Amino acid sequence: MTDNYGASNIQVLEGLDPVRKRPGMYIGSTDTRGLHHLIWEVVDNSIDEAMAGYCQSIVIKIHADGSISVADDGRGIPVEKHPQTGISTVETVLTVLHAGGKFGGGGYKVSGGLHGVGVSVVNALSTKTEVTVERDGGKHFVSFERGEPAEPLKQIGDSKRNGTTVQFWPDGDIFETTDFDFNVVKKRLRQQAYLTKGITITLMDEREGKENAAQFYFEGGIGSYVHHLNEDKDTISKILHFEGEQDEVMVELAMQYTQEFRENIYSFTNNIQTTEGGTHLTGFTMALTRTMNKYARDNGLLKEKDPNFTNDDVKEGLTAIVTVKVAEPQFEGQTKGKLGNSEVRTAVDRFFSQRFAEYLLENPNEAKAIVNKTALALRARLAARSARDAVVRKGALEGLTLPGKLADCASKDPDVSELFLVEGDSAGGSAKQGRDRHTQAILPLRGKILNTEQSRLDRMLANNEIKSLVIAMGTAIGETFDAEKLRYKKIVIMTDADVDGAHIRTLLLTLFFRHFRELVMNGHIFIAQPPLYKLSKGKQIWYAMTDPEKEKIVAEHDIKSDNIQRYKGLGEMNPDQLWETTMDPSTRALAQVSVEDAERADQIFRTLMGSEVPPRRKFIQTHAANVKDLDI
Ligand code: 0RA
């Protein structure tokens, strides 16, 4: 890091006209994202001071007039005359593009991604910018309007402290909106606080009716981040935390294994999130897999006949943060969210494999737990593959032989065909009798059997109900999945309005979300909406889907309470009623399932099926109130 970073180290490039002409080039966009980018830009400068070891605290204020101020206790931007511009360094930094002092050789500098464009860009895109510098015993002030100097730099007093305060008023002529979102700012600052060990970041919102404040300080840095991410997960190992420099790359890693099936890995370069990953992540994954395989072989945890762990195996259940600081980052990819520097891959690989191997040797119990978890992932992967192959083979072998329980429709045209997945044999019977045989197929599913299953793909596919469903749909699954082969354009989940029904619905949605997501995205999955009540008066009959609806009918038609029937399940309806209320395309209501619905189901499913009890209990307690008719 730089110690004597004098004014002359700043490379002067060009003025700010291009920024106002093409703001998108510098901050990505002029929508709310671009607007918030102004804050990140200024805060990044303060974070740089913190990373260099000179700043402990950053205070961000959203002022009542909508302006933003960022105050730090860093060294303060130099106020002496800049040799190349003849004006002060602070004015140079604010008015000259790429004059952050963070470029040109000199210091070890790590700022900036695509948008590490400097505070001058913020100045250019603000109607007013005010900078206060406290440094060398003096307090100095300078202001700008739309990037142009307004009041020249002057000393306005004395000060015993050091620091920089930048306040800016975003230009409403440039941005589509100038309304900052407290939660967006808070989230980003929290993340930055994790990434910069020991920094205290304070956020205050002084706008009317928005009294809100947040403060972040994480002693453990990214170790705390991992702890936070795993808060309600069942963990397998301690939090591993490695930090060091390797081949001129600063590498920091924190990781912990959990009982989850998914991986949860975030990567950063120079404190900027790389959502598309890149070479740092590749280096990490390669080292992780290689080191784990070597350790497992050396210690007899993988036998000679066993295949090696794959990247997917070693990442299962892993929560990790990988962060690097690189002098000249190259960002690639669609959203410039992918690190391209190939030397970083080697550096991270070398650094991590050495430290991780050491850790495994020194902590044999932890090592065993981690390797065993990975071995489980490997076995599950192999089992899933053979189960999937078996289903595909069964489908292929049996050709047109559809499952015996399926009451297929006469039509072979997927456009008009519908497949009803019905809970239970008795409802299945009613549905078979009540349906339109030409276009509606019925597949009864036995809920109790499904319910006891775990979430592993191999277990799911070993289940006959699920196998029948896959074969009935015609699409196959996994690598051979083909959406074109779908035999029904509407797949309708028809379950009871009780807890069991909700379970089965959740499980089916999870299956669709994980293995047939394309069908969800293309809008093929629906949920039937059977009525909750039947009301009658003489020969007249009404159905109600909700309690308010029922109340309304009762009031309008003066219905006695013994003429109100609450359906406990689909099985209580006779075939005609089921047809009329739930299946007849001209009168029924179907809810189309969105990817978000399915994703939510997947999350609920994991909570319900997960091995850890507290989150499950918490979930059931929170949602019990919403379950009207706990029928367990
Ligand atoms: C240029 C040089 C030095 C510090 C800074 C800029 C600086 C910029 C910002 C922006 C917000 N807070 C900031 N703090 C510092 C190094 C100064 C030195 O060598 O003393």
XYZ file of C-alpha atoms and ligand atoms in Angstrom:
652
model
C 0.000 0.000 0.000
C 1.078 3.569 -0.601
C 2.540 5.599 2.165
C 3.678 8.756 0.457
C 1.059 9.256 -2.116
C 1.889 12.754 -3.150
C -0.112 14.988 -5.416
C 2.182 14.324 -8.376
C 1.188 10.674 -8.612
C -2.107 11.650 -10.141
C -2.388 11.071 -13.856
C -4.385 13.735 -15.637
C -6.585 12.671 -18.497
C -9.569 14.715 -19.631
C -12.435 16.960 -18.559
C -16.019 16.079 -17.702
C -17.991 17.015 -20.843
C -18.208 13.419 -22.079
C -19.744 12.321 -18.774
C -22.760 14.626 -19.043
C -23.140 13.773 -22.733
C -23.074 10.009 -22.263
C -23.639 9.225 -18.578
C -24.493 5.592 -19.292
C -20.940 4.998 -20.456
C -19.673 5.894 -17.011
C -22.266 4.694 -14.564
C -24.098 2.033 -16.571
C -27.501 3.731 -16.768
C -29.490 6.771 -15.663
C -32.235 4.783 -13.949
C -32.351 4.010 -10.249
C -29.335 1.707 -10.581
C -27.234 4.451 -12.077
C -28.456 6.882 -9.440
C -27.345 4.600 -6.619
C -24.097 4.124 -8.420
C -23.187 7.683 -7.447
C -23.162 6.643 -3.801
C -21.087 3.527 -4.465
C -18.563 5.638 -6.333
C -17.995 8.037 -3.455
C -18.098 5.324 -0.799
C -15.579 3.274 -2.803
C -13.099 6.106 -2.441
C -13.501 6.086 1.309
C -13.246 2.291 1.359
C -9.980 2.613 -0.551
C -8.685 4.802 2.251
C -9.786 2.142 4.731
C -8.080 -0.613 2.758
C -4.922 1.461 2.737
C -5.216 1.516 6.510
C -6.088 5.191 7.020
C -9.834 5.212 7.587
C -11.916 3.586 10.342
C -15.334 5.097 9.891
C -17.620 6.137 7.052
C -20.907 7.948 7.621
C -23.445 8.109 4.811
C -26.413 10.431 5.124
C -29.473 10.703 2.940
C -30.413 14.327 3.685
C -33.904 15.751 3.949
C -33.409 17.560 0.629
C -32.527 14.287 -1.112
C -28.798 14.939 -1.312
C -26.202 12.450 -0.125
C -23.161 13.043 2.007
C -20.315 10.625 2.575
C -17.929 11.493 5.371
C -14.786 9.536 6.177
C -11.878 9.885 8.565
C -9.204 9.073 5.991
C -6.210 11.213 5.124
C -8.290 13.795 3.323
C -7.854 14.624 -0.355
C -4.650 16.681 -0.711
C -5.289 20.421 -1.019
C -1.909 21.589 -2.272
C -1.376 22.633 -5.858
C -1.256 19.836 -8.375
C 1.850 20.155 -10.592
C 0.128 19.109 -13.823
C -3.053 21.164 -13.553
C -1.925 24.163 -11.566
C -5.014 23.806 -9.360
C -5.344 21.962 -6.070
C -5.377 18.170 -6.017
C -8.872 18.119 -4.554
C -10.181 20.260 -7.429
C -8.282 18.092 -9.885
C -9.769 14.918 -8.433
C -13.256 16.417 -8.703
C -13.050 17.928 -12.179
C -10.733 15.738 -14.213
C -11.843 12.382 -15.497
C -9.782 9.469 -14.202
C -7.867 11.635 -11.794
C -8.587 9.582 -8.731
C -4.938 9.197 -7.896
C -5.620 5.539 -8.196
C -4.205 5.009 -11.623
C -0.698 5.239 -13.039
C 1.918 2.875 -11.583
C 3.037 4.255 -8.271
C 1.027 2.967 -5.391
C -0.476 -0.424 -4.985
C -3.889 0.452 -6.202
C -6.862 -1.751 -6.359
C -9.863 0.419 -7.056
C -12.497 0.116 -9.612
C -14.368 -2.231 -11.828
C -16.326 -1.158 -14.852
C -17.527 1.787 -12.910
C -14.471 2.569 -10.858
C -14.611 5.852 -12.623
C -13.918 8.224 -9.824
C -15.674 10.879 -7.881
C -15.392 13.367 -10.781
C -18.181 11.471 -12.519
C -20.421 12.014 -9.496
C -19.571 15.696 -9.649
C -20.400 15.867 -13.357
C -23.826 14.316 -12.797
C -24.827 16.472 -9.815
C -26.327 19.958 -9.807
C -24.136 20.742 -6.832
C -21.201 19.072 -5.113
C -19.559 20.279 -1.918
C -16.283 18.899 -0.639
C -14.864 19.490 2.811
C -11.333 18.345 3.532
C -9.798 18.225 6.962
C -6.071 17.782 6.759
C -2.848 19.041 8.306
C -4.683 21.113 10.911
C -6.908 22.952 8.436
C -10.519 22.674 7.278
C -10.968 23.382 3.556
C -14.049 23.796 1.406
C -14.725 23.792 -2.326
C -17.944 23.541 -4.348
C -19.027 22.742 -7.886
C -22.116 23.026 -10.057
C -22.703 20.392 -12.726
C -19.017 19.564 -12.574
C -17.846 23.179 -12.989
C -16.030 24.998 -10.182
C -18.430 27.256 -8.242
C -16.573 28.407 -5.152
C -12.806 28.000 -5.292
C -10.980 26.094 -2.603
C -10.563 28.028 0.614
C -9.627 27.307 4.172
C -12.662 27.786 6.367
C -11.168 26.956 9.719
C -8.934 24.737 11.744
C -9.333 21.071 12.476
C -7.547 18.524 14.561
C -8.856 15.605 12.589
C -8.357 14.288 9.056
C -11.009 13.295 6.614
C -13.083 14.009 3.537
C -16.778 14.807 3.261
C -18.414 14.790 -0.157
C -22.006 15.968 -0.467
C -23.797 15.845 -3.813
C -27.214 16.686 -5.245
C -27.942 14.323 -8.186
C -29.052 16.117 -11.348
C -32.749 15.551 -12.078
C -32.129 16.446 -15.735
C -29.849 13.437 -16.031
C -31.513 10.804 -13.866
C -34.951 9.309 -14.393
C -35.378 9.348 -10.639
C -33.463 11.012 -7.818
C -35.168 9.077 -5.046
C -32.664 6.958 -3.126
C -33.820 3.669 -1.663
C -32.705 3.224 1.942
C -32.798 -0.565 1.729
C -30.749 -0.737 -1.434
C -28.113 1.495 0.121
C -28.201 -0.445 3.366
C -27.723 -3.778 1.655
C -24.716 -2.596 -0.284
C -23.122 -0.967 2.748
C -23.580 -4.112 4.784
C -21.774 -6.052 2.096
C -18.965 -3.505 1.940
C -18.632 -3.654 5.725
C -18.142 -7.424 5.566
C -15.506 -6.996 2.914
C -13.534 -4.399 4.817
C -12.614 -5.828 8.159
C -12.745 -3.367 11.036
C -14.558 -0.553 9.231
C -17.614 1.023 10.805
C -20.193 2.139 8.283
C -23.127 4.229 9.444
C -26.175 5.050 7.345
C -28.780 7.668 8.247
C -31.906 8.635 6.401
C -33.062 12.132 7.334
C -35.880 12.424 4.840
C -39.311 13.137 6.225
C -41.191 10.094 7.424
C -38.205 7.904 6.715
C -36.382 8.003 10.003
C -34.084 5.121 9.585
C -30.565 4.257 10.506
C -28.157 1.358 10.267
C -24.651 0.706 11.403
C -22.293 -2.057 10.372
C -19.089 -3.279 11.887
C -17.878 -6.825 11.397
C -14.862 -7.811 13.354
C -14.556 -11.075 11.447
C -14.861 -9.575 7.954
C -15.910 -12.164 5.396
C -15.853 -14.798 8.146
C -18.772 -12.880 9.666
C -20.349 -12.816 6.216
C -20.289 -16.602 6.006
C -21.658 -16.797 9.534
C -24.524 -14.515 8.507
C -25.309 -16.511 5.357
C -25.407 -19.758 7.331
C -27.429 -18.372 10.202
C -30.308 -20.800 9.894
C -28.465 -23.672 8.301
C -27.144 -26.829 9.819
C -23.356 -26.534 9.571
C -20.793 -29.297 9.231
C -17.516 -27.481 9.762
C -16.112 -24.431 11.462
C -15.680 -21.297 9.404
C -12.366 -21.536 7.579
C -10.747 -18.183 6.922
C -7.553 -17.706 4.907
C -5.883 -14.480 3.971
C -2.617 -13.656 2.281
C -0.744 -12.399 -0.739
C 0.261 -14.688 -3.577
C 2.068 -13.567 -6.730
C 0.978 -9.960 -6.234
C -2.681 -10.876 -5.728
C -4.279 -10.338 -2.323
C -6.467 -13.344 -1.648
C -9.018 -13.748 1.128
C -11.359 -16.693 1.526
C -13.941 -17.735 4.074
C -15.915 -20.957 3.836
C -18.087 -23.361 5.757
C -19.893 -26.566 4.862
C -23.592 -27.022 5.613
C -26.120 -29.819 5.253
C -27.737 -27.991 2.335
C -27.645 -29.409 -1.157
C -26.956 -26.121 -2.781
C -23.833 -24.084 -2.953
C -23.798 -20.467 -1.885
C -20.615 -18.881 -3.178
C -19.981 -15.168 -3.684
C -16.903 -13.708 -5.276
C -15.485 -10.199 -5.301
C -12.673 -8.372 -6.984
C -11.485 -5.139 -5.423
C -14.647 -5.187 -3.292
C -16.865 -5.334 -6.347
C -19.105 -8.355 -6.613
C -18.382 -10.544 -9.623
C -21.800 -12.076 -10.183
C -20.570 -14.096 -13.150
C -17.557 -15.422 -11.270
C -14.300 -15.629 -13.197
C -10.727 -16.741 -12.757
C -10.622 -16.285 -8.971
C -13.581 -18.623 -8.613
C -12.169 -21.144 -11.080
C -8.871 -21.180 -9.207
C -10.688 -21.724 -5.936
C -12.911 -24.526 -7.257
C -10.056 -26.332 -8.985
C -7.899 -26.192 -5.867
C -10.790 -27.288 -3.660
C -11.559 -30.336 -5.800
C -7.943 -31.368 -6.256
C -7.034 -30.937 -2.594
C -10.110 -32.750 -1.355
C -9.502 -35.680 -3.734
C -5.884 -35.949 -2.673
C -6.737 -35.841 1.001
C -9.528 -38.400 0.605
C -7.249 -40.794 -1.332
C -4.293 -40.355 1.011
C -6.473 -41.141 3.992
C -8.452 -44.000 2.553
C -11.726 -42.044 2.565
C -12.076 -42.661 -1.156
C -11.389 -46.251 -2.154
C -9.519 -47.323 -5.254
C -12.718 -48.278 -7.050
C -14.436 -44.965 -6.239
C -14.424 -42.255 -8.874
C -13.003 -38.819 -8.050
C -15.057 -36.034 -6.537
C -16.234 -33.575 -9.178
C -16.453 -29.801 -8.736
C -20.176 -30.177 -8.088
C -19.567 -32.729 -5.362
C -17.135 -30.551 -3.443
C -19.352 -27.485 -3.760
C -22.491 -29.166 -2.448
C -23.560 -27.451 0.756
C -20.640 -25.046 0.639
C -21.025 -21.416 1.638
C -17.982 -19.408 0.607
C -16.737 -15.909 -0.032
C -13.782 -15.509 -2.353
C -12.320 -12.067 -2.611
C -9.218 -10.836 -4.391
C -7.501 -7.497 -4.810
C -5.846 -7.091 -8.166
C -3.889 -4.131 -9.538
C -5.398 -4.203 -13.008
C -8.644 -6.138 -13.043
C -10.141 -7.133 -16.382
C -13.886 -7.444 -16.217
C -15.625 -9.471 -18.889
C -18.981 -10.981 -19.674
C -22.475 -9.699 -20.335
C -22.654 -7.460 -17.301
C -18.893 -7.077 -16.832
C -19.366 -9.250 -13.776
C -16.694 -11.823 -14.589
C -13.025 -11.541 -13.725
C -10.772 -12.350 -16.683
C -7.191 -12.097 -15.385
C -5.632 -15.511 -15.895
C -2.783 -14.873 -13.415
C -5.437 -14.653 -10.693
C -6.528 -18.239 -11.306
C -3.033 -19.527 -10.671
C -2.539 -17.283 -7.651
C -5.796 -18.292 -5.946
C -5.237 -21.958 -6.804
C -1.717 -21.951 -5.327
C -2.670 -19.974 -2.267
C -5.801 -21.907 -1.412
C -4.605 -25.441 -2.148
C -1.641 -24.956 0.152
C -3.631 -23.435 2.992
C -6.542 -25.839 2.657
C -4.300 -28.928 2.555
C -2.589 -27.646 5.682
C -5.906 -27.125 7.372
C -7.127 -30.634 6.552
C -3.933 -32.157 7.945
C -4.084 -30.147 11.128
C -7.798 -30.722 11.753
C -8.470 -34.392 11.042
C -11.948 -34.427 12.591
C -13.179 -31.464 10.607
C -11.528 -32.922 7.523
C -13.347 -36.184 7.956
C -16.721 -34.469 8.366
C -16.156 -32.403 5.229
C -14.940 -35.318 3.133
C -17.780 -37.550 4.314
C -20.309 -34.926 3.315
C -18.671 -34.709 -0.093
C -18.659 -38.484 -0.421
C -22.382 -38.415 0.254
C -22.814 -35.893 -2.546
C -20.834 -38.145 -4.854
C -22.911 -41.204 -4.019
C -26.139 -39.245 -4.428
C -24.948 -38.011 -7.813
C -24.221 -41.556 -8.979
C -27.510 -42.841 -7.577
C -29.429 -39.998 -9.201
C -27.813 -40.775 -12.500
C -28.737 -44.424 -12.424
C -32.245 -43.643 -11.173
C -32.682 -41.149 -13.959
C -31.315 -43.589 -16.498
C -33.716 -46.182 -15.197
C -36.675 -43.846 -15.656
C -35.541 -42.874 -19.111
C -34.928 -46.509 -19.969
C -38.308 -47.518 -18.607
C -39.975 -44.802 -20.642
C -38.070 -45.773 -23.749
C -38.434 -49.504 -23.291
C -42.088 -49.375 -22.628
C -42.503 -47.043 -25.531
C -46.108 -46.066 -25.626
C -46.934 -48.080 -22.556
C -48.219 -45.459 -20.224
C -48.518 -46.038 -16.513
C -51.461 -48.228 -15.569
C -52.911 -45.668 -13.182
C -53.135 -43.029 -15.878
C -56.578 -42.526 -17.365
C -55.427 -40.937 -20.582
C -57.492 -38.676 -22.784
C -58.569 -39.602 -26.284
C -56.905 -36.653 -27.986
C -53.252 -36.901 -28.940
C -53.010 -33.158 -29.535
C -50.929 -31.593 -26.726
C -52.498 -28.182 -27.411
C -55.912 -29.291 -26.181
C -54.814 -32.015 -23.774
C -54.725 -31.558 -20.011
C -53.187 -33.751 -17.352
C -54.745 -33.610 -13.881
C -52.520 -34.740 -11.022
C -55.058 -35.718 -8.403
C -54.403 -36.442 -4.772
C -55.751 -39.742 -3.585
C -57.613 -42.618 -5.186
C -61.106 -41.512 -4.240
C -60.733 -38.045 -5.723
C -58.992 -39.731 -8.633
C -62.089 -41.886 -9.111
C -64.427 -38.898 -9.105
C -62.157 -37.039 -11.496
C -62.051 -39.989 -13.892
C -65.831 -40.143 -13.966
C -66.449 -36.440 -14.084
C -63.830 -35.417 -16.669
C -64.106 -34.648 -20.351
C -62.586 -37.859 -21.689
C -61.632 -36.313 -24.951
C -59.162 -33.761 -23.543
C -58.612 -34.536 -19.870
C -56.278 -37.190 -18.510
C -56.175 -38.149 -14.832
C -53.188 -39.398 -12.880
C -53.997 -40.200 -9.263
C -51.055 -39.726 -6.894
C -50.874 -41.228 -3.458
C -49.894 -38.378 -1.213
C -48.836 -40.274 1.856
C -46.183 -42.073 -0.103
C -44.862 -38.877 -1.623
C -44.850 -37.140 1.716
C -42.303 -39.321 3.373
C -39.787 -38.863 0.621
C -36.614 -36.867 0.909
C -35.597 -34.185 -1.493
C -32.814 -36.079 -3.225
C -33.431 -36.550 -6.908
C -32.566 -40.228 -6.729
C -35.113 -40.824 -3.972
C -37.724 -38.780 -5.773
C -37.216 -40.700 -8.977
C -37.202 -44.059 -7.267
C -40.751 -43.196 -6.291
C -43.313 -44.906 -8.520
C -45.710 -41.956 -8.428
C -43.063 -39.623 -9.776
C -41.903 -42.156 -12.340
C -45.466 -42.454 -13.623
C -45.726 -38.699 -13.846
C -42.500 -38.368 -15.844
C -43.551 -41.085 -18.248
C -47.063 -39.653 -18.609
C -45.676 -36.207 -19.444
C -43.528 -37.729 -22.170
C -40.650 -35.284 -21.809
C -38.114 -37.578 -20.108
C -35.869 -35.969 -17.500
C -32.308 -34.779 -17.074
C -30.016 -34.751 -20.078
C -32.646 -36.322 -22.321
C -35.394 -33.874 -21.290
C -37.232 -32.551 -24.325
C -39.993 -29.974 -23.813
C -41.215 -30.568 -27.365
C -42.329 -34.038 -26.351
C -44.733 -32.752 -23.701
C -48.011 -34.613 -24.207
C -50.239 -32.085 -22.401
C -49.937 -28.314 -22.605
C -51.744 -27.942 -19.305
C -50.625 -29.877 -16.262
C -53.007 -29.241 -13.399
C -52.164 -29.990 -9.780
C -55.429 -30.819 -8.008
C -54.997 -31.341 -4.278
C -57.103 -30.886 -1.170
C -57.216 -27.564 0.640
C -55.613 -29.032 3.756
C -52.108 -29.509 5.100
C -51.511 -32.784 3.278
C -52.678 -31.226 0.053
C -50.317 -28.327 0.571
C -47.484 -30.776 1.173
C -48.062 -32.633 -2.035
C -48.470 -29.422 -3.974
C -45.190 -28.154 -2.557
C -43.434 -31.349 -3.474
C -44.751 -31.361 -7.027
C -43.889 -27.700 -7.508
C -40.398 -28.416 -6.202
C -40.033 -31.243 -8.668
C -41.154 -28.981 -11.512
C -38.921 -26.163 -10.340
C -35.814 -28.304 -10.089
C -36.192 -30.692 -12.984
C -38.767 -29.239 -15.363
C -38.189 -25.530 -14.971
C -38.769 -24.979 -18.670
C -42.316 -26.260 -18.268
C -42.907 -23.736 -15.484
C -41.347 -20.920 -17.496
C -43.491 -21.779 -20.499
C -46.609 -21.574 -18.341
C -47.655 -25.221 -18.541
C -48.141 -25.781 -14.823
C -51.431 -24.883 -13.094
C -53.105 -25.307 -9.748
C -56.787 -26.216 -9.610
C -58.966 -24.088 -7.346
C -61.657 -26.318 -5.871
C -64.323 -24.593 -3.763
C -64.198 -24.687 0.014
C -67.963 -24.481 0.538
C -71.170 -25.644 -1.009
C -74.248 -23.625 -0.098
C -77.794 -24.546 -0.948
C -81.309 -23.260 -0.632
C -84.033 -25.428 -2.007
C -82.813 -26.510 -5.421
C -80.360 -23.667 -5.793
C -76.651 -24.327 -5.249
C -73.686 -21.973 -4.824
C -69.991 -22.681 -4.370
C -67.562 -20.446 -2.496
C -63.781 -20.493 -2.735
C -63.131 -18.286 0.270
C -64.695 -17.388 3.581
C -65.626 -13.830 2.550
C -67.243 -15.225 -0.572
C -69.241 -17.647 1.555
C -70.348 -14.846 3.913
C -71.479 -12.793 0.981
C -73.639 -15.590 -0.433
C -75.076 -16.382 2.993
C -76.081 -12.762 3.483
C -77.469 -12.265 -0.010
C -79.581 -15.383 -0.058
C -80.324 -15.746 3.629
C -78.882 -19.256 3.854
C -79.238 -21.309 7.057
C -76.198 -22.768 8.549
C -77.173 -26.342 8.112
C -77.248 -25.674 4.383
C -73.550 -24.895 4.312
C -71.171 -27.748 3.570
C -67.458 -27.343 4.044
C -65.514 -29.648 1.759
C -62.811 -31.466 3.643
C -61.381 -32.906 0.483
C -61.927 -33.394 -3.209
C -63.075 -36.915 -2.463
C -66.263 -35.555 -0.861
C -67.447 -34.145 -4.142
C -69.320 -36.362 -6.488
C -68.080 -36.540 -10.091
C -70.600 -33.984 -11.364
C -69.719 -31.500 -8.665
C -66.002 -31.920 -9.270
C -66.490 -31.335 -12.963
C -68.718 -28.338 -12.478
C -66.651 -26.594 -9.826
C -63.080 -27.452 -10.654
C -62.577 -29.092 -14.028
C -65.046 -27.608 -16.509
C -62.977 -25.165 -18.615
C -65.988 -22.878 -18.998
C -66.527 -22.345 -15.262
C -63.379 -23.365 -13.401
C -60.577 -21.173 -12.101
C -56.983 -22.289 -12.628
C -53.981 -20.545 -11.138
C -51.004 -20.516 -13.453
C -47.749 -21.233 -11.640
C -44.943 -18.736 -12.091
C -41.269 -19.471 -11.653
C -41.373 -17.384 -8.471
C -44.198 -19.543 -7.091
C -42.210 -22.668 -7.837
C -39.062 -21.221 -6.354
C -40.922 -20.342 -3.175
C -42.230 -23.886 -3.009
C -38.694 -25.142 -3.405
C -37.588 -23.006 -0.474
C -40.485 -24.148 1.685
C -39.714 -27.693 0.720
C -36.116 -27.354 1.814
C -37.222 -25.891 5.120
C -39.717 -28.667 5.690
C -37.475 -31.490 4.590
C -34.189 -30.120 5.854
C -32.516 -31.995 8.624
C -32.336 -29.049 10.950
C -35.239 -28.660 13.332
C -35.269 -24.977 14.413
C -35.967 -23.449 10.998
C -38.611 -26.055 10.374
C -40.273 -25.367 13.684
C -40.034 -21.665 13.052
C -41.599 -22.105 9.639
C -44.473 -24.170 10.944
C -45.095 -21.737 13.796
C -45.100 -18.755 11.479
C -47.395 -20.346 8.987
C -49.631 -22.298 11.308
C -51.799 -19.227 11.733
C -52.490 -19.216 8.011
C -53.498 -22.824 7.934
C -57.195 -22.659 8.681
C -57.869 -26.283 9.084
C -54.927 -28.085 10.616
C -55.809 -31.560 9.690
C -52.882 -33.648 10.865
C -5.903 11.246 -3.586
C -4.762 11.002 -2.840
C -4.873 10.586 -1.520
C -6.125 10.409 -0.945
C -7.271 10.641 -1.699
C -7.146 11.057 -3.027
C -8.593 10.482 -1.072
C -9.760 10.553 -1.845
C -10.984 10.429 -1.222
C -12.300 10.456 -1.643
C -13.105 10.263 -0.536
N -12.341 10.114 0.552
C -11.032 10.219 0.168
N -9.918 10.132 0.911
C -8.715 10.277 0.292
C -3.655 10.314 -0.722
C -3.330 11.482 0.205
C -2.025 11.373 0.980
O -1.023 10.841 0.477
O -2.008 11.855 2.106
